[in-house]
Every structure is written in structure tokens, then in C-alpha cells.
Amino acid sequence: MRPLGPSVRAAGRKYDGRSPDVHGLRAVTLDAGAKTALIDGYEGRTVAMKRLLATMIESLPEADVDLCPYCSLNQNPDLDHYLPKDRYPEFSLHGHNLIPICPQCNRKKKTTIKTRQGGRYFLHAAFEPSIDQPILEASIDYSSPVPAVTYHIEDNGALPAAELPIVERHFAKLGLADRYRKRAHGALSSLRNSLRGSSGAAIAQALNFKIGGAGLGKPDNDWEAALYRAVDQDRDPMLAWLTTP
């Protein structure tokens, strides 16, 4: 590993200088032995590897540390190489290339990096989104017996023009609209079941509590926070549904 040090460090500096747009980097030319050594360094989970992983985790927003930064839904027991280690072994142990990830996002992302047109598919969790405000919105349709929740991206013009399409591709490629919808429907059904038989005043109080606490300690783009922001905009139909026998 030691002879590879200078070229790997130079590649790492180039990676950090290009971040988050690292998808256009050319892989360093390495022989088969060097590639194997670098990948084995990652697979072996050395002390150095653990230090680099700790550095990556520390770079994430505090609210995201225990959640997958790709979806903010699940815990993150897996580790993803933003640039796949088989194609870019020089970044096998590069801290910013190591992203904690949940198994579901890991399966969906696989080794995908960019579209045929050269655009990035995924946000880089160490650096993006670049604005510190919600860009995830929920809408609720009350025309059916059960409220139907949908999710979409709405940045109100706040995101840089080049970043918005990446956000939208990220959202679509990971199936987040459907994954968030399922969570929202499950959460609302559980809330209704827990309040069955309660008085109207108790139900209103419980809903107020949910609205007030939904975003506490959560990432900006948490599905539950977005859900209850939508509920807050039009409480009456939600109260009517919650109080229906």
C-alpha cells in the first residue's frame, strides 16, 4: 500500500477539489495488484478505514447521523462508495467517498453514477443539498375515504439551477415518492387507530401535538415533517377523518 500513497493522496485532493461534482473524474491508471491492494484495504476494515469513516459521519448534518442520508428513512448499517470502488479503487478509503447508507438505497443505487447525458443521478451527502431548508413537500387529497398523500420536490427557486435536476433524479431513482407515501399512510392509519373512541377535543389536541413535534430533531427533508406541514395547512379535513367512526 505504501508505494501507492502519493498517487492516492493526489487523487483524493482532486476529489475534494471537484466535490460534489466528482462524477466526471477519470479513474487513476493502476495495475491489477494495486487495485486489489486498495480494495482489500477497505474490505479489511483497518483502523485507518474506521478513522476515515468517522470523518465522513462527522461531515453529515447532526440530525442525519443515524439515518441513511440518501433517504432519511432508515438506519444506515451499510457503507456505500459514492464512486464505486471497483471502478475507482483509489477512493476505496477516501473519507468523503464513503457514505453511510441503508440496505434499500444501497440496492437501488448499486454502481450507478451518471445518466447517459452525463448528469449526476445522486446528491453527494457530504455536500448536498446546498441549502439549509426543506425542499420536500407533501400534498393530501381528501376526496377518498382515506386521505391520499403524495410527495414531490419543491424548492421555490432556492436551489442552484444545476442542482435541482440532480435532486429530482435522486428522488426518482431511489423511489422516494412511493417509499414516503407508504410511511405516511401507515403513520396516519396508526394515528387514527390510536385515537379511536377519543373525544373531538382530545383528537384535536393530539393532532396539534403531532404537528408541533413532527420536525423536531429531524432532517430538513424528513417525510413526517413534510406530512404534518401539509396537515397544518388544512387541518379541518384531517380532523374530520380522524373523528369519523
Coordinates of C-alpha atoms in Angstrom, one line a residue:
M1 CA 0.0 0.0 0.0
R2 CA 2.8 2.4 0.9
P3 CA 4.1 2.9 -2.7
L4 CA 0.5 3.9 -3.8
G5 CA 0.4 6.7 -1.2
P6 CA 1.4 9.6 -3.4
S7 CA -1.0 8.8 -6.3
V8 CA -3.8 8.0 -3.9
R9 CA -3.3 11.2 -2.0
A10 CA -3.2 13.2 -5.2
A11 CA -6.4 11.6 -6.4
G12 CA -8.0 12.4 -3.0
R13 CA -7.1 16.1 -3.3
K14 CA -8.6 16.2 -6.8
Y15 CA -11.7 14.5 -5.5
D16 CA -12.2 17.1 -2.8
G17 CA -11.4 19.9 -5.2
R18 CA -14.2 18.7 -7.6
S19 CA -16.7 17.8 -4.9
P20 CA -19.6 17.4 -5.2
D21 CA -19.3 17.0 -9.0
V22 CA -16.9 14.1 -8.8
H23 CA -18.8 12.0 -11.4
G24 CA -16.6 13.4 -14.2
L25 CA -13.3 12.3 -12.6
R26 CA -11.1 9.9 -14.6
A27 CA -10.0 6.8 -12.7
V28 CA -6.3 6.6 -11.9
T29 CA -4.5 4.0 -14.0
L30 CA -3.5 1.2 -11.7
D31 CA -2.3 -2.4 -12.3
A32 CA -4.3 -5.3 -11.0
G33 CA -2.2 -5.7 -7.9
A34 CA -2.6 -2.1 -6.9
K35 CA -6.4 -2.3 -7.4
T36 CA -6.6 -5.4 -5.3
A37 CA -4.5 -3.9 -2.5
L38 CA -6.6 -0.8 -2.3
I39 CA -9.9 -2.7 -2.3
D40 CA -8.5 -5.1 0.3
G41 CA -7.6 -2.1 2.4
Y42 CA -11.3 -1.2 2.5
E43 CA -12.6 -4.8 2.9
G44 CA -10.2 -5.4 5.8
R45 CA -11.8 -2.5 7.9
T46 CA -8.4 -1.4 9.2
V47 CA -8.0 1.2 11.9
A48 CA -7.3 3.8 9.2
M49 CA -10.5 2.9 7.5
K50 CA -12.5 3.3 10.7
R51 CA -11.0 6.8 11.2
L52 CA -12.0 7.8 7.7
L53 CA -15.5 6.6 8.2
A54 CA -15.7 8.6 11.4
T55 CA -14.6 11.7 9.5
M56 CA -17.3 11.1 6.9
I57 CA -20.0 10.6 9.5
E58 CA -18.9 13.8 11.3
S59 CA -19.4 15.7 8.0
L60 CA -23.1 14.9 7.8
P61 CA -25.7 17.1 9.4
E62 CA -26.2 16.1 13.0
A63 CA -29.8 15.1 12.5
D64 CA -28.8 12.7 9.8
V65 CA -26.0 10.8 11.6
D66 CA -28.2 7.8 12.5
L67 CA -30.2 7.9 9.3
C68 CA -29.4 7.0 5.7
P69 CA -28.6 10.4 4.1
Y70 CA -29.9 9.2 0.7
C71 CA -33.5 8.8 2.0
S72 CA -33.6 9.9 5.7
L73 CA -35.9 6.8 6.3
N74 CA -33.9 4.0 7.7
Q75 CA -30.7 3.5 9.8
N76 CA -27.5 3.1 7.9
P77 CA -25.7 -0.1 8.7
D78 CA -24.2 -0.4 5.2
L79 CA -21.5 1.7 3.6
D80 CA -21.6 3.0 0.0
H81 CA -18.8 4.2 -2.2
Y82 CA -20.2 7.2 -3.9
L83 CA -17.8 6.5 -6.8
P84 CA -17.8 2.6 -6.9
K85 CA -14.6 1.1 -5.6
D86 CA -14.4 -1.4 -8.4
R87 CA -14.1 1.4 -11.0
Y88 CA -12.3 3.9 -8.7
P89 CA -10.2 1.8 -6.2
E90 CA -8.1 4.9 -5.5
F91 CA -11.1 6.2 -3.5
S92 CA -11.8 3.0 -1.6
L93 CA -10.5 4.6 1.6
H94 CA -11.2 8.2 0.8
G95 CA -13.4 9.6 3.6
H96 CA -15.8 11.8 1.5
N97 CA -16.4 8.9 -0.9
L98 CA -17.7 6.7 1.9
I99 CA -21.4 7.3 2.6
P100 CA -23.4 5.5 5.3
I101 CA -26.4 4.0 3.6
C102 CA -29.4 1.8 4.3
P103 CA -29.7 -1.6 2.5
Q104 CA -32.7 -0.5 0.4
C105 CA -31.0 2.6 -1.0
N106 CA -27.8 0.6 -1.5
R107 CA -29.7 -2.0 -3.6
K108 CA -31.3 0.8 -5.7
K109 CA -28.1 2.8 -6.2
K110 CA -25.8 -0.1 -7.0
T111 CA -22.9 1.3 -9.0
T112 CA -24.9 4.0 -10.9
I113 CA -23.2 7.3 -11.1
K114 CA -24.5 9.4 -14.0
T115 CA -27.0 9.4 -16.8
R116 CA -26.3 8.8 -20.5
Q117 CA -26.2 12.6 -20.9
G118 CA -23.5 12.8 -18.2
G119 CA -25.7 14.3 -15.4
R120 CA -25.3 13.0 -11.8
Y121 CA -28.0 10.7 -10.5
F122 CA -27.5 11.2 -6.8
L123 CA -26.8 14.0 -4.4
H124 CA -23.5 13.8 -2.6
A125 CA -24.4 13.5 1.1
A126 CA -21.3 15.2 2.4
F127 CA -22.1 18.4 0.4
E128 CA -25.7 18.5 -0.7
P129 CA -28.4 19.7 -0.7
S130 CA -26.6 23.0 -0.7
I131 CA -29.4 25.0 1.0
D132 CA -30.5 24.5 4.6
Q133 CA -34.2 24.5 4.2
P134 CA -36.9 22.0 3.2
I135 CA -37.3 21.1 -0.4
L136 CA -39.6 18.1 0.1
E137 CA -43.4 18.8 0.1
A138 CA -46.4 16.6 0.8
S139 CA -49.9 17.0 -0.6
I140 CA -53.0 15.4 0.8
D141 CA -56.1 14.5 -1.2
Y142 CA -59.2 14.2 0.9
S143 CA -61.6 13.2 -1.8
S144 CA -61.5 9.5 -1.0
P145 CA -62.5 7.8 2.3
V146 CA -58.8 7.6 3.2
P147 CA -56.5 10.6 2.7
A148 CA -54.1 10.1 -0.1
V149 CA -50.6 11.5 0.4
T150 CA -48.2 12.3 -2.4
Y151 CA -44.7 13.7 -2.2
H152 CA -42.8 15.9 -4.6
I153 CA -39.8 18.3 -4.7
E154 CA -40.5 22.0 -4.4
D155 CA -37.5 24.3 -3.8
N156 CA -39.4 27.6 -4.6
G157 CA -36.4 28.6 -6.7
A158 CA -33.9 28.3 -3.8
L159 CA -31.7 25.6 -5.2
P160 CA -29.0 26.4 -7.7
A161 CA -30.2 25.7 -11.3
A162 CA -27.7 22.9 -11.8
E163 CA -28.6 21.1 -8.5
L164 CA -32.4 20.9 -9.0
P165 CA -32.3 18.2 -11.7
I166 CA -29.9 16.2 -9.6
V167 CA -32.4 16.4 -6.7
E168 CA -35.2 15.3 -8.9
R169 CA -33.2 12.4 -10.4
H170 CA -32.1 11.3 -6.9
F171 CA -35.8 11.4 -5.7
A172 CA -37.0 9.4 -8.7
K173 CA -34.1 6.8 -8.9
L174 CA -34.5 5.8 -5.2
G175 CA -38.3 5.6 -5.5
L176 CA -38.7 8.1 -2.6
A177 CA -42.2 9.3 -3.5
D178 CA -43.6 5.8 -3.1
R179 CA -41.5 5.0 -0.1
Y180 CA -42.5 8.2 1.7
R181 CA -46.2 7.7 0.7
K182 CA -46.2 4.2 2.3
R183 CA -44.7 5.6 5.5
A184 CA -47.2 8.5 5.6
H185 CA -50.3 6.2 5.0
G186 CA -49.1 3.9 7.7
A187 CA -48.5 6.7 10.2
L188 CA -51.9 8.3 9.6
S189 CA -53.6 4.9 10.0
S190 CA -51.8 4.2 13.2
L191 CA -52.7 7.7 14.5
R192 CA -56.4 7.2 13.7
N193 CA -56.4 3.8 15.3
S194 CA -54.8 5.1 18.5
L195 CA -57.4 7.9 18.8
R196 CA -60.4 5.7 18.1
G197 CA -63.1 6.5 20.7
S198 CA -61.5 9.7 21.9
S199 CA -63.4 12.9 22.2
G200 CA -63.1 15.6 19.5
A201 CA -61.2 17.8 21.8
A202 CA -58.7 15.0 22.6
I203 CA -58.2 14.3 18.9
A204 CA -57.6 17.9 18.1
Q205 CA -55.1 18.2 20.9
A206 CA -53.3 15.0 19.7
L207 CA -53.2 16.4 16.2
N208 CA -51.8 19.7 17.4
F209 CA -49.1 17.8 19.3
K210 CA -48.2 15.8 16.1
I211 CA -48.0 19.0 14.0
G212 CA -45.8 20.8 16.6
G213 CA -43.4 17.9 17.1
A214 CA -43.1 16.3 13.7
G215 CA -40.0 18.2 12.7
L216 CA -38.1 18.3 16.0
G217 CA -34.7 16.6 15.7
K218 CA -35.4 15.5 12.1
P219 CA -33.6 16.3 8.9
D220 CA -34.9 19.3 6.9
N221 CA -36.4 16.9 4.3
D222 CA -37.9 14.3 6.6
W223 CA -41.1 12.6 5.2
E224 CA -43.0 13.0 8.5
A225 CA -42.2 16.7 8.9
A226 CA -43.4 17.3 5.3
L227 CA -46.5 15.3 6.0
Y228 CA -47.5 17.4 9.0
R229 CA -46.6 20.7 7.3
A230 CA -49.3 19.7 4.8
V231 CA -51.7 18.7 7.5
D232 CA -51.1 22.0 9.2
Q233 CA -52.2 23.9 6.1
D234 CA -55.6 22.4 6.1
R235 CA -56.5 20.8 9.5
D236 CA -60.2 20.5 9.2
P237 CA -60.5 17.6 6.7
M238 CA -57.8 15.7 8.7
L239 CA -59.8 16.2 11.9
A240 CA -62.9 15.1 10.2
W241 CA -61.3 11.9 9.0
L242 CA -59.7 11.2 12.4
T243 CA -63.1 11.6 14.2
T244 CA -65.1 9.5 11.7
P245 CA -66.1 6.2 13.4

